PDB file of C-alpha atoms in Angstrom:
ATOM      1  CA  UNK A   1       9.095   9.556 -18.127  1.00  0.00           C
ATOM      2  CA  UNK A   2       8.238   6.340 -16.352  1.00  0.00           C
ATOM      3  CA  UNK A   3       8.992   2.943 -17.749  1.00  0.00           C
ATOM      4  CA  UNK A   4       5.960   0.622 -18.044  1.00  0.00           C
ATOM      5  CA  UNK A   5       6.350  -2.998 -17.401  1.00  0.00           C
ATOM      6  CA  UNK A   6       3.608  -5.561 -18.428  1.00  0.00           C
ATOM      7  CA  UNK A   7       3.516  -8.086 -15.546  1.00  0.00           C
ATOM      8  CA  UNK A   8       1.426 -11.238 -15.452  1.00  0.00           C
ATOM      9  CA  UNK A   9      -1.139 -10.462 -12.674  1.00  0.00           C
ATOM     10  CA  UNK A  10      -1.663 -14.152 -11.808  1.00  0.00           C
ATOM     11  CA  UNK A  11       1.930 -15.354 -12.148  1.00  0.00           C
ATOM     12  CA  UNK A  12       4.436 -12.378 -12.015  1.00  0.00           C
ATOM     13  CA  UNK A  13       7.633 -12.941 -13.908  1.00  0.00           C
ATOM     14  CA  UNK A  14      10.621 -13.174 -11.433  1.00  0.00           C
ATOM     15  CA  UNK A  15      12.931 -11.191 -13.753  1.00  0.00           C
ATOM     16  CA  UNK A  16      10.558  -8.258 -13.875  1.00  0.00           C
ATOM     17  CA  UNK A  17       9.957  -8.399 -10.116  1.00  0.00           C
ATOM     18  CA  UNK A  18      13.732  -8.260  -9.598  1.00  0.00           C
ATOM     19  CA  UNK A  19      13.869  -5.108 -11.645  1.00  0.00           C
ATOM     20  CA  UNK A  20      10.995  -3.631  -9.670  1.00  0.00           C
ATOM     21  CA  UNK A  21      12.915  -4.356  -6.493  1.00  0.00           C
ATOM     22  CA  UNK A  22      16.047  -2.878  -7.891  1.00  0.00           C
ATOM     23  CA  UNK A  23      14.106   0.294  -8.604  1.00  0.00           C
ATOM     24  CA  UNK A  24      12.858   0.384  -5.010  1.00  0.00           C
ATOM     25  CA  UNK A  25      16.322  -0.277  -3.637  1.00  0.00           C
ATOM     26  CA  UNK A  26      17.582   2.827  -5.578  1.00  0.00           C
ATOM     27  CA  UNK A  27      14.896   4.940  -3.920  1.00  0.00           C
ATOM     28  CA  UNK A  28      12.492   4.779  -6.914  1.00  0.00           C
ATOM     29  CA  UNK A  29       8.730   5.469  -6.774  1.00  0.00           C
ATOM     30  CA  UNK A  30       6.521   2.867  -8.481  1.00  0.00           C
ATOM     31  CA  UNK A  31       2.845   2.569  -9.515  1.00  0.00           C
ATOM     32  CA  UNK A  32       1.374  -0.914  -9.186  1.00  0.00           C
ATOM     33  CA  UNK A  33      -1.898  -2.813  -9.100  1.00  0.00           C
ATOM     34  CA  UNK A  34      -3.427  -4.085  -5.832  1.00  0.00           C
ATOM     35  CA  UNK A  35      -6.634  -5.949  -4.957  1.00  0.00           C
ATOM     36  CA  UNK A  36      -8.473  -2.699  -4.555  1.00  0.00           C
ATOM     37  CA  UNK A  37      -6.921  -0.158  -7.089  1.00  0.00           C
ATOM     38  CA  UNK A  38      -3.672   0.967  -8.639  1.00  0.00           C
ATOM     39  CA  UNK A  39      -1.415   2.404  -6.059  1.00  0.00           C
ATOM     40  CA  UNK A  40       1.771   4.471  -5.647  1.00  0.00           C
ATOM     41  CA  UNK A  41       4.545   3.217  -3.428  1.00  0.00           C
ATOM     42  CA  UNK A  42       8.171   3.067  -2.346  1.00  0.00           C
ATOM     43  CA  UNK A  43      10.387   1.468   0.282  1.00  0.00           C
ATOM     44  CA  UNK A  44       9.139   2.875   3.607  1.00  0.00           C
ATOM     45  CA  UNK A  45      12.797   3.058   4.766  1.00  0.00           C
ATOM     46  CA  UNK A  46      13.824   5.390   1.961  1.00  0.00           C
ATOM     47  CA  UNK A  47      12.759   8.824   3.477  1.00  0.00           C
ATOM     48  CA  UNK A  48      13.646  10.716   0.210  1.00  0.00           C
ATOM     49  CA  UNK A  49      11.301   8.520  -1.763  1.00  0.00           C
ATOM     50  CA  UNK A  50       8.526   8.869   0.903  1.00  0.00           C
ATOM     51  CA  UNK A  51       8.875  12.643   0.674  1.00  0.00           C
ATOM     52  CA  UNK A  52       8.631  12.452  -3.082  1.00  0.00           C
ATOM     53  CA  UNK A  53       5.221  10.728  -2.750  1.00  0.00           C
ATOM     54  CA  UNK A  54       4.008  13.401  -0.353  1.00  0.00           C
ATOM     55  CA  UNK A  55       4.728  15.875  -3.032  1.00  0.00           C
ATOM     56  CA  UNK A  56       3.226  13.732  -5.823  1.00  0.00           C
ATOM     57  CA  UNK A  57       0.044  13.314  -3.916  1.00  0.00           C
ATOM     58  CA  UNK A  58       0.022  16.872  -2.647  1.00  0.00           C
ATOM     59  CA  UNK A  59      -0.568  15.533   0.845  1.00  0.00           C
ATOM     60  CA  UNK A  60       0.015  17.414   4.101  1.00  0.00           C
ATOM     61  CA  UNK A  61       2.922  16.017   6.175  1.00  0.00           C
ATOM     62  CA  UNK A  62       0.613  15.414   9.212  1.00  0.00           C
ATOM     63  CA  UNK A  63      -1.248  12.743   7.239  1.00  0.00           C
ATOM     64  CA  UNK A  64       0.920   9.589   7.010  1.00  0.00           C
ATOM     65  CA  UNK A  65       0.528   7.046   4.432  1.00  0.00           C
ATOM     66  CA  UNK A  66      -0.418   3.399   5.139  1.00  0.00           C
ATOM     67  CA  UNK A  67       1.923   0.572   4.014  1.00  0.00           C
ATOM     68  CA  UNK A  68       1.821  -3.012   2.831  1.00  0.00           C
ATOM     69  CA  UNK A  69       3.379  -6.073   4.415  1.00  0.00           C
ATOM     70  CA  UNK A  70       4.023  -9.500   2.989  1.00  0.00           C
ATOM     71  CA  UNK A  71       2.148 -11.473   5.678  1.00  0.00           C
ATOM     72  CA  UNK A  72       0.544 -11.420   9.015  1.00  0.00           C
ATOM     73  CA  UNK A  73       3.892 -12.504  10.583  1.00  0.00           C
ATOM     74  CA  UNK A  74       5.440  -9.381   8.871  1.00  0.00           C
ATOM     75  CA  UNK A  75       2.774  -7.106  10.252  1.00  0.00           C
ATOM     76  CA  UNK A  76       3.710  -8.182  13.835  1.00  0.00           C
ATOM     77  CA  UNK A  77       7.116  -6.635  13.306  1.00  0.00           C
ATOM     78  CA  UNK A  78       5.711  -3.283  12.502  1.00  0.00           C
ATOM     79  CA  UNK A  79       2.512  -3.055  14.580  1.00  0.00           C
ATOM     80  CA  UNK A  80       1.502  -4.271  18.007  1.00  0.00           C
ATOM     81  CA  UNK A  81      -0.911  -7.046  17.494  1.00  0.00           C
ATOM     82  CA  UNK A  82      -3.070  -8.373  20.396  1.00  0.00           C
ATOM     83  CA  UNK A  83      -4.565 -11.787  20.595  1.00  0.00           C
ATOM     84  CA  UNK A  84      -7.981 -10.626  19.365  1.00  0.00           C
ATOM     85  CA  UNK A  85      -6.519  -8.573  16.564  1.00  0.00           C
ATOM     86  CA  UNK A  86      -4.367 -11.503  15.590  1.00  0.00           C
ATOM     87  CA  UNK A  87      -7.318 -13.929  15.265  1.00  0.00           C
ATOM     88  CA  UNK A  88      -9.252 -11.396  13.228  1.00  0.00           C
ATOM     89  CA  UNK A  89      -6.468 -10.605  10.762  1.00  0.00           C
ATOM     90  CA  UNK A  90      -5.485 -14.241  10.398  1.00  0.00           C
ATOM     91  CA  UNK A  91      -9.025 -15.010   9.279  1.00  0.00           C
ATOM     92  CA  UNK A  92      -9.238 -12.059   6.808  1.00  0.00           C
ATOM     93  CA  UNK A  93      -5.788 -11.717   5.301  1.00  0.00           C
ATOM     94  CA  UNK A  94      -4.613 -11.325   2.647  1.00  0.00           C
ATOM     95  CA  UNK A  95      -7.562  -9.193   1.691  1.00  0.00           C
ATOM     96  CA  UNK A  96      -8.958  -5.649   0.944  1.00  0.00           C
ATOM     97  CA  UNK A  97      -8.457  -4.311   4.509  1.00  0.00           C
ATOM     98  CA  UNK A  98      -6.225  -1.620   6.086  1.00  0.00           C
ATOM     99  CA  UNK A  99      -5.800  -2.249   9.804  1.00  0.00           C
ATOM    100  CA  UNK A 100      -4.884   0.582  12.174  1.00  0.00           C
ATOM    101  CA  UNK A 101      -2.389  -0.505  14.852  1.00  0.00           C
ATOM    102  CA  UNK A 102       0.070   0.982  17.305  1.00  0.00           C
ATOM    103  CA  UNK A 103       3.249   1.253  15.480  1.00  0.00           C
ATOM    104  CA  UNK A 104       6.473  -0.588  16.620  1.00  0.00           C
ATOM    105  CA  UNK A 105       9.934   0.966  16.890  1.00  0.00           C
ATOM    106  CA  UNK A 106      10.753  -0.370  13.474  1.00  0.00           C
ATOM    107  CA  UNK A 107       8.478   2.031  11.729  1.00  0.00           C
ATOM    108  CA  UNK A 108      10.104   5.186  10.437  1.00  0.00           C
ATOM    109  CA  UNK A 109       8.814   8.346  12.104  1.00  0.00           C
ATOM    110  CA  UNK A 110       7.603   9.739   8.781  1.00  0.00           C
ATOM    111  CA  UNK A 111       5.137   6.766   8.597  1.00  0.00           C
ATOM    112  CA  UNK A 112       3.644   7.279  12.061  1.00  0.00           C
ATOM    113  CA  UNK A 113       0.656   9.461  13.093  1.00  0.00           C
ATOM    114  CA  UNK A 114       1.021  11.737  16.078  1.00  0.00           C
ATOM    115  CA  UNK A 115      -0.657   8.986  18.144  1.00  0.00           C
ATOM    116  CA  UNK A 116       2.094   6.650  16.909  1.00  0.00           C
ATOM    117  CA  UNK A 117      -0.283   4.502  14.956  1.00  0.00           C
ATOM    118  CA  UNK A 118       0.032   2.956  11.546  1.00  0.00           C
ATOM    119  CA  UNK A 119      -2.246   1.652   8.799  1.00  0.00           C
ATOM    120  CA  UNK A 120      -1.065  -1.725   7.417  1.00  0.00           C
ATOM    121  CA  UNK A 121      -2.348  -3.968   4.678  1.00  0.00           C
ATOM    122  CA  UNK A 122      -1.559  -7.383   3.254  1.00  0.00           C
ATOM    123  CA  UNK A 123      -3.061  -7.304  -0.177  1.00  0.00           C
ATOM    124  CA  UNK A 124      -4.569 -10.200  -1.949  1.00  0.00           C
ATOM    125  CA  UNK A 125      -2.675  -9.572  -5.288  1.00  0.00           C
ATOM    126  CA  UNK A 126       0.149 -11.747  -6.576  1.00  0.00           C
ATOM    127  CA  UNK A 127       2.173  -8.803  -7.930  1.00  0.00           C
ATOM    128  CA  UNK A 128       2.131  -6.891  -4.655  1.00  0.00           C
ATOM    129  CA  UNK A 129       3.090 -10.054  -2.661  1.00  0.00           C
ATOM    130  CA  UNK A 130       5.857 -10.971  -5.092  1.00  0.00           C
ATOM    131  CA  UNK A 131       7.313  -7.468  -4.720  1.00  0.00           C
ATOM    132  CA  UNK A 132       7.058  -7.517  -0.917  1.00  0.00           C
ATOM    133  CA  UNK A 133       8.672 -10.999  -0.573  1.00  0.00           C
ATOM    134  CA  UNK A 134      11.563 -10.068  -2.954  1.00  0.00           C
ATOM    135  CA  UNK A 135      12.179  -6.644  -1.358  1.00  0.00           C
ATOM    136  CA  UNK A 136      12.044  -7.891   2.289  1.00  0.00           C
ATOM    137  CA  UNK A 137      10.516  -4.561   3.436  1.00  0.00           C
ATOM    138  CA  UNK A 138       7.075  -3.062   3.557  1.00  0.00           C
ATOM    139  CA  UNK A 139       6.218  -0.604   0.773  1.00  0.00           C
ATOM    140  CA  UNK A 140       4.196   2.585   1.120  1.00  0.00           C
ATOM    141  CA  UNK A 141       0.655   2.288  -0.174  1.00  0.00           C
ATOM    142  CA  UNK A 142      -1.491   5.111  -1.406  1.00  0.00           C
ATOM    143  CA  UNK A 143      -4.007   5.326  -4.273  1.00  0.00           C
ATOM    144  CA  UNK A 144      -2.852   6.427  -7.716  1.00  0.00           C
ATOM    145  CA  UNK A 145      -5.376   9.187  -7.798  1.00  0.00           C
ATOM    146  CA  UNK A 146      -5.496  12.902  -7.283  1.00  0.00           C
ATOM    147  CA  UNK A 147      -8.355  14.713  -5.368  1.00  0.00           C
ATOM    148  CA  UNK A 148      -8.971  17.142  -8.154  1.00  0.00           C
ATOM    149  CA  UNK A 149      -9.224  14.436 -10.862  1.00  0.00           C
ATOM    150  CA  UNK A 150     -12.546  12.526 -10.883  1.00  0.00           C
ATOM    151  CA  UNK A 151     -11.690  10.157 -13.761  1.00  0.00           C
ATOM    152  CA  UNK A 152     -11.431   6.542 -12.691  1.00  0.00           C
ATOM    153  CA  UNK A 153      -7.925   5.065 -12.735  1.00  0.00           C
ATOM    154  CA  UNK A 154      -8.288   1.500 -14.014  1.00  0.00           C
ATOM    155  CA  UNK A 155      -5.036   0.596 -15.874  1.00  0.00           C
ATOM    156  CA  UNK A 156      -1.528   1.715 -16.552  1.00  0.00           C
ATOM    157  CA  UNK A 157      -2.621   4.198 -19.217  1.00  0.00           C
ATOM    158  CA  UNK A 158      -4.711   6.038 -16.669  1.00  0.00           C
ATOM    159  CA  UNK A 159      -1.848   5.974 -14.218  1.00  0.00           C
ATOM    160  CA  UNK A 160       0.599   7.216 -16.904  1.00  0.00           C
ATOM    161  CA  UNK A 161      -1.781  10.095 -17.658  1.00  0.00           C
ATOM    162  CA  UNK A 162      -1.651  11.333 -14.068  1.00  0.00           C
ATOM    163  CA  UNK A 163       1.794  10.315 -12.823  1.00  0.00           C
ATOM    164  CA  UNK A 164       3.914   9.243 -15.771  1.00  0.00           C
ATOM    165  CA  UNK A 165       6.288  12.320 -15.482  1.00  0.00           C
ATOM    166  CA  UNK A 166       6.586  11.949 -11.602  1.00  0.00           C
ATOM    167  CA  UNK A 167       7.277   8.289 -11.093  1.00  0.00           C
ATOM    168  CA  UNK A 168      10.019   5.911 -12.124  1.00  0.00           C
ATOM    169  CA  UNK A 169       8.015   2.731 -12.932  1.00  0.00           C
ATOM    170  CA  UNK A 170       4.444   1.752 -13.790  1.00  0.00           C
ATOM    171  CA  UNK A 171       3.387  -1.901 -13.630  1.00  0.00           C
ATOM    172  CA  UNK A 172       0.521  -2.925 -15.940  1.00  0.00           C
ATOM    173  CA  UNK A 173      -1.398  -5.736 -14.228  1.00  0.00           C
ATOM    174  CA  UNK A 174      -4.622  -5.653 -15.994  1.00  0.00           C
ATOM    175  CA  UNK A 175      -7.910  -3.739 -15.635  1.00  0.00           C
ATOM    176  CA  UNK A 176      -8.963  -2.964 -12.047  1.00  0.00           C
ATOM    177  CA  UNK A 177     -12.299  -1.334 -11.080  1.00  0.00           C
ATOM    178  CA  UNK A 178     -11.132   0.987  -8.170  1.00  0.00           C
ATOM    179  CA  UNK A 179     -12.711   0.469  -4.794  1.00  0.00           C
ATOM    180  CA  UNK A 180     -10.807   1.586  -1.601  1.00  0.00           C
ATOM    181  CA  UNK A 181      -9.957  -0.866   1.145  1.00  0.00           C
ATOM    182  CA  UNK A 182     -12.077  -1.078   4.306  1.00  0.00           C
ATOM    183  CA  UNK A 183     -10.279   0.598   7.174  1.00  0.00           C
ATOM    184  CA  UNK A 184     -10.575  -0.980  10.605  1.00  0.00           C
ATOM    185  CA  UNK A 185      -9.063   0.114  13.909  1.00  0.00           C
ATOM    186  CA  UNK A 186      -7.713  -2.636  16.073  1.00  0.00           C
ATOM    187  CA  UNK A 187      -6.363  -0.367  18.714  1.00  0.00           C
ATOM    188  CA  UNK A 188      -8.740  -1.792  21.382  1.00  0.00           C
ATOM    189  CA  UNK A 189     -10.359  -5.269  21.840  1.00  0.00           C
ATOM    190  CA  UNK A 190     -13.442  -3.915  20.036  1.00  0.00           C
ATOM    191  CA  UNK A 191     -12.787  -3.315  16.336  1.00  0.00           C
ATOM    192  CA  UNK A 192     -13.952   0.039  14.956  1.00  0.00           C
ATOM    193  CA  UNK A 193     -14.872   0.442  11.294  1.00  0.00           C
ATOM    194  CA  UNK A 194     -13.351   3.720  10.126  1.00  0.00           C
ATOM    195  CA  UNK A 195     -14.179   3.393   6.420  1.00  0.00           C
ATOM    196  CA  UNK A 196     -16.269   0.873   4.659  1.00  0.00           C
ATOM    197  CA  UNK A 197     -14.828  -0.123   1.296  1.00  0.00           C
ATOM    198  CA  UNK A 198     -14.316  -3.407  -0.593  1.00  0.00           C
ATOM    199  CA  UNK A 199     -13.736  -5.610   2.421  1.00  0.00           C
ATOM    200  CA  UNK A 200     -16.694  -7.200   4.062  1.00  0.00           C
ATOM    201  CA  UNK A 201     -17.176  -5.642   7.508  1.00  0.00           C
ATOM    202  CA  UNK A 202     -19.445  -8.486   8.915  1.00  0.00           C
ATOM    203  CA  UNK A 203     -16.480 -10.474  10.444  1.00  0.00           C
ATOM    204  CA  UNK A 204     -15.580  -7.279  12.599  1.00  0.00           C
ATOM    205  CA  UNK A 205     -19.113  -6.433  13.884  1.00  0.00           C
TER     206      UNK A 205
END
């Protein structure tokens, strides 16, 4: 059974963040609040943990997960960011966007598509950012939902119902009305909206 930590969503307690990071270092899988919905994640460099999440989400291996970085500077380590893409991301991050970029050599193969692209986020949520800063690595990011379950996942109790027996740690960070991120491809000079979600698309039109 997963442990449940109540973390202050506005001012996360450093001692609890340290325990979350310790869990990630050990190859643990966590559920956590983001600026769009509750998510499931692990350290992207722990292949065993990444494979666990594939099993938990019942996801085919040819559909890589996106991941979260702590900052735009951090993104440029893991994705190839051109001048236009940099300007757009600088104005809109942190925020509810997932950007598709060409992946760098630092990205583990299991996180790359066949086209060697990645989906990267910088979430506007203090808990996520505190974890990312303390860990020093990106963490995998996928929604804490199952395709065959249509009940909304808004808090740690909902997450526990679905994944409590399969993950190591659940972070309670308050009620969240789930809405997916907006997905934007920045592979070319002209942005392409792949999915319209919580993030405003007008800056990219």
